[in-house]
Amino acid sequence: MLRSDYVRSVVVALAAGILWALIAASSASWASAEASTAAATVSRVAIVAIAVIVGAALAAALRPTVIAVCTRAEISVDEASLGTKVPVIVSGIVWGVVSAFASLPMSSPPAALVFLALVLPWIAWIDQRVQRIPTSLAYLAAGGTAAMLLLTGVVHGTWGAVGRALLAGPSAGLVFFALAVLLRGGIGLGDARLVVSLAMVLGYVGWTALPAALVFSTLAAFAGVVVVRVLRAIRSQPARSHIALGPYLVLGTALTLVAS
């Protein structure tokens, strides 16, 4: 990425971290006895609404970086449909969900979730369209996730979970890298890079979240293949021999985090 892309990414990450810190600070008051009052409820709804708007705005701010990365990676911008608003909308929704969960007692979503909510929708959308994951975006996701996990450790003091996360990410990435080399198909190197950031978030939750996410991803991929092939058969379109694994890895991770 160019210097301007790095600057934009850092600014977006800082904004995400600041808003997460504000939400984390507010969660203590939400969980208190006064949180049952009407004023607290209005405040909670307002924070969630603001999170949705800010999350969507920050995801939109990343679009120039995504377009630049795809252009340098020789990924057709037209084919990837980077003018779409789908990743922006998904980012806003996820930010709203994370802020809503933060208002619940005994709930403290890691800061990495708000950062990944800005990057992963773009990665999943591109992979679904062209079956490629830009290396720069995968590295951006992994680096931002690690930084946000450290921020979570500073704020909440959950250094044991942070250490587990930083160990789980590279370990899962190495396993997927080995599978990509051995299988020579089905799993790409881009998927292995993407798994690093996903496994770090899952590792923060616990070791059992990793196999659970794999199960959810497999089921989601199977369902996705069935739906896509049925739709292509109805439209008399040729069936693809390969599917993009990235979106299903992201979906499986999301379902695991919700279930946890």
Coordinates of C-alpha atoms in Angstrom, one line a residue:
M1 CA 0.0 0.0 0.0
L2 CA 1.1 3.6 -0.6
R3 CA 1.8 6.0 2.3
S4 CA -1.6 7.6 1.9
D5 CA -3.3 4.2 2.2
Y6 CA -1.4 3.5 5.4
V7 CA -2.3 6.9 6.8
R8 CA -6.0 6.4 6.0
S9 CA -5.9 2.9 7.5
V10 CA -4.3 4.2 10.7
V11 CA -6.8 7.1 11.1
V12 CA -9.7 4.7 10.6
A13 CA -8.2 2.3 13.2
L14 CA -7.7 5.1 15.7
A15 CA -11.2 6.2 15.2
A16 CA -12.5 2.7 15.7
G17 CA -10.4 2.3 18.9
I18 CA -11.6 5.6 20.3
L19 CA -15.2 4.8 19.8
W20 CA -14.8 1.3 21.3
A21 CA -13.1 2.8 24.3
L22 CA -16.0 5.2 24.8
I23 CA -18.5 2.3 24.5
A24 CA -16.5 0.2 26.9
A25 CA -16.4 3.1 29.4
S26 CA -20.2 3.6 29.1
S27 CA -20.9 -0.1 29.6
A28 CA -20.1 0.1 33.3
S29 CA -22.8 2.7 33.8
W30 CA -25.3 0.7 31.7
A31 CA -24.8 -2.3 33.9
S32 CA -25.4 -0.4 37.1
A33 CA -28.7 -0.1 38.9
E34 CA -29.4 3.2 37.2
A35 CA -29.4 1.4 33.8
S36 CA -33.0 0.5 34.2
T37 CA -34.2 4.1 34.0
A38 CA -35.7 5.6 30.8
A39 CA -32.9 8.0 30.4
A40 CA -30.3 5.2 30.4
T41 CA -32.3 3.3 27.8
V42 CA -32.4 6.4 25.6
S43 CA -28.7 6.9 26.1
R44 CA -28.1 3.2 25.1
V45 CA -30.2 3.5 22.0
A46 CA -28.4 6.7 21.0
I47 CA -25.0 5.2 21.4
V48 CA -26.0 2.2 19.2
A49 CA -27.3 4.5 16.6
I50 CA -24.2 6.6 16.6
A51 CA -22.1 3.4 16.4
V52 CA -24.0 2.3 13.3
I53 CA -23.5 5.7 11.6
V54 CA -19.8 6.0 12.4
G55 CA -19.1 2.4 11.5
A56 CA -20.7 2.8 8.1
A57 CA -18.8 6.1 7.6
L58 CA -15.4 4.6 8.4
A59 CA -16.1 1.6 6.2
A60 CA -16.9 4.0 3.4
A61 CA -13.6 5.9 4.2
L62 CA -11.7 2.7 3.5
R63 CA -13.1 2.4 -0.1
P64 CA -10.3 4.4 -1.7
T65 CA -7.7 2.2 -0.1
V66 CA -9.5 -0.9 -1.1
I67 CA -9.8 0.3 -4.7
A68 CA -6.1 1.2 -4.8
V69 CA -5.0 -2.1 -3.4
C70 CA -7.2 -4.0 -5.9
T71 CA -5.8 -2.0 -8.8
R72 CA -2.2 -2.7 -7.8
A73 CA -3.1 -6.4 -7.4
E74 CA -4.6 -6.4 -10.9
I75 CA -8.0 -7.2 -9.6
S76 CA -10.7 -5.6 -11.8
V77 CA -12.4 -2.9 -9.9
D78 CA -15.5 -3.2 -12.1
E79 CA -15.6 -6.9 -11.6
A80 CA -15.2 -6.6 -7.8
S81 CA -18.1 -4.0 -7.8
L82 CA -16.3 -1.9 -5.3
G83 CA -18.9 0.8 -5.7
T84 CA -21.3 -1.3 -3.8
K85 CA -22.7 -0.2 -0.5
V86 CA -23.1 -3.7 0.9
P87 CA -19.8 -3.8 2.9
V88 CA -20.6 -0.3 4.2
I89 CA -24.0 -1.4 5.4
V90 CA -22.7 -4.6 6.9
S91 CA -20.0 -2.7 8.8
G92 CA -22.6 -0.3 10.3
I93 CA -24.8 -3.2 11.4
V94 CA -22.0 -5.0 13.0
W95 CA -20.9 -1.9 14.9
G96 CA -24.4 -1.5 16.2
V97 CA -24.5 -5.1 17.3
V98 CA -21.2 -4.9 19.1
S99 CA -22.2 -1.7 20.9
A100 CA -25.5 -3.3 21.9
F101 CA -23.6 -6.3 23.3
A102 CA -21.3 -4.0 25.2
S103 CA -24.2 -2.6 27.1
L104 CA -25.1 -6.1 28.5
P105 CA -23.8 -7.1 31.9
M106 CA -20.7 -9.4 31.9
S107 CA -20.2 -8.6 28.2
S108 CA -17.0 -7.0 26.9
P109 CA -16.4 -7.5 23.2
P110 CA -12.8 -6.9 22.2
A111 CA -11.8 -3.8 20.3
A112 CA -10.6 -6.0 17.4
L113 CA -14.3 -6.7 16.5
V114 CA -15.0 -3.1 15.6
F115 CA -11.8 -2.9 13.5
L116 CA -12.5 -6.2 11.6
A117 CA -16.0 -5.1 11.0
L118 CA -14.6 -2.4 8.8
V119 CA -12.1 -4.6 6.8
L120 CA -13.7 -8.0 6.6
P121 CA -16.8 -7.0 4.7
W122 CA -14.6 -5.6 1.9
I123 CA -12.4 -8.7 1.9
A124 CA -15.4 -11.1 1.8
W125 CA -17.1 -9.1 -0.9
I126 CA -14.0 -9.0 -3.2
D127 CA -13.3 -12.7 -2.6
Q128 CA -16.9 -13.6 -3.4
R129 CA -16.6 -11.7 -6.7
V130 CA -13.2 -12.6 -8.0
Q131 CA -12.1 -15.5 -5.7
R132 CA -9.0 -13.5 -4.6
I133 CA -8.0 -11.9 -1.3
P134 CA -5.6 -8.9 -1.7
T135 CA -2.5 -9.6 0.4
S136 CA -2.3 -6.0 1.6
L137 CA -5.8 -6.1 3.0
A138 CA -5.2 -9.5 4.7
Y139 CA -2.1 -8.1 6.4
L140 CA -4.0 -4.9 7.3
A141 CA -6.6 -7.1 9.0
A142 CA -4.1 -9.1 10.9
G143 CA -2.0 -6.1 12.1
G144 CA -5.0 -4.1 13.1
T145 CA -6.5 -7.0 15.0
A146 CA -3.3 -7.5 17.0
A147 CA -3.1 -3.8 17.8
M148 CA -6.8 -3.7 18.9
L149 CA -6.3 -6.8 21.1
L150 CA -3.5 -5.1 22.9
L151 CA -5.8 -2.1 23.4
T152 CA -8.4 -4.5 24.9
G153 CA -5.7 -5.8 27.2
V154 CA -4.8 -2.3 28.4
V155 CA -8.5 -1.3 29.0
H156 CA -9.8 -4.5 30.5
G157 CA -6.6 -6.2 31.8
T158 CA -7.5 -9.5 30.0
W159 CA -3.9 -10.3 29.2
G160 CA -4.4 -14.0 29.4
A161 CA -7.0 -13.9 26.7
V162 CA -4.8 -11.5 24.6
G163 CA -1.8 -13.9 24.9
R164 CA -4.0 -16.8 23.8
A165 CA -5.3 -14.8 20.9
L166 CA -1.8 -13.8 19.7
L167 CA -0.8 -17.4 19.9
A168 CA -3.9 -18.7 18.1
G169 CA -3.7 -16.4 15.1
P170 CA -0.3 -17.4 13.7
S171 CA -0.8 -21.0 14.7
A172 CA -4.0 -21.3 12.7
G173 CA -2.4 -19.4 9.8
L174 CA 0.4 -21.9 9.7
V175 CA -2.0 -24.8 9.7
F176 CA -4.0 -23.3 6.8
F177 CA -0.8 -22.4 4.9
A178 CA 0.3 -26.0 5.2
L179 CA -3.1 -27.2 3.9
A180 CA -3.0 -24.7 1.0
V181 CA 0.5 -26.1 0.0
L182 CA -0.4 -29.7 0.4
L183 CA -3.9 -29.7 -1.1
R184 CA -3.0 -27.3 -4.0
G185 CA -6.6 -26.2 -4.3
G186 CA -9.7 -25.4 -2.3
I187 CA -7.7 -23.4 0.2
G188 CA -5.7 -20.5 -1.1
L189 CA -2.8 -18.6 0.5
G190 CA -5.2 -15.6 0.8
D191 CA -7.4 -17.8 3.0
A192 CA -4.4 -18.7 5.2
R193 CA -3.6 -15.0 5.7
L194 CA -7.2 -14.2 6.4
V195 CA -7.4 -16.9 9.1
V196 CA -4.7 -15.2 11.1
S197 CA -7.0 -12.3 12.1
L198 CA -10.0 -14.5 12.5
A199 CA -8.2 -17.0 14.7
M200 CA -6.9 -14.2 16.9
V201 CA -10.5 -13.0 17.7
L202 CA -11.6 -16.5 18.3
G203 CA -8.6 -17.3 20.4
Y204 CA -9.5 -14.3 22.6
V205 CA -12.9 -16.0 23.3
G206 CA -11.3 -19.4 24.0
W207 CA -9.6 -22.4 22.4
T208 CA -13.0 -24.2 21.9
A209 CA -14.1 -21.3 19.6
L210 CA -11.6 -22.3 16.9
P211 CA -13.1 -25.8 16.1
A212 CA -16.6 -24.3 16.5
A213 CA -15.9 -21.7 13.9
L214 CA -14.5 -24.4 11.6
V215 CA -17.8 -26.3 11.9
F216 CA -19.9 -23.2 11.3
S217 CA -17.7 -22.3 8.3
T218 CA -18.1 -25.8 6.8
L219 CA -21.8 -25.8 7.2
A220 CA -22.1 -22.3 5.8
A221 CA -19.9 -23.2 2.8
F222 CA -22.0 -26.3 2.1
A223 CA -25.3 -24.3 2.3
G224 CA -23.8 -21.6 0.1
V225 CA -22.7 -24.1 -2.6
V226 CA -26.1 -25.6 -2.7
V227 CA -27.9 -22.3 -3.0
V228 CA -25.5 -21.0 -5.6
R229 CA -25.8 -24.1 -7.8
V230 CA -29.5 -24.1 -7.5
L231 CA -29.7 -20.4 -8.6
R232 CA -27.3 -21.0 -11.5
A233 CA -29.3 -24.0 -12.6
I234 CA -32.5 -21.9 -12.6
R235 CA -30.8 -19.2 -14.6
S236 CA -29.1 -21.7 -16.9
Q237 CA -25.7 -20.4 -16.0
P238 CA -22.5 -22.6 -15.9
A239 CA -21.6 -23.9 -12.5
R240 CA -18.2 -22.9 -11.0
S241 CA -15.8 -25.6 -10.0
H242 CA -14.4 -23.5 -7.1
I243 CA -16.0 -21.3 -4.4
A244 CA -14.6 -18.4 -2.5
L245 CA -13.8 -19.7 1.0
G246 CA -13.2 -16.3 2.6
P247 CA -16.8 -15.2 3.0
Y248 CA -17.7 -18.5 4.7
L249 CA -14.7 -18.3 7.1
V250 CA -15.9 -14.8 8.1
L251 CA -19.5 -16.0 8.4
G252 CA -18.5 -19.0 10.5
T253 CA -16.4 -16.8 12.8
A254 CA -19.3 -14.4 13.2
L255 CA -21.7 -17.2 14.1
T256 CA -19.3 -18.6 16.6
L257 CA -18.8 -15.2 18.3
V258 CA -22.6 -14.7 18.5
A259 CA -23.0 -18.2 20.0
S260 CA -20.3 -17.5 22.5

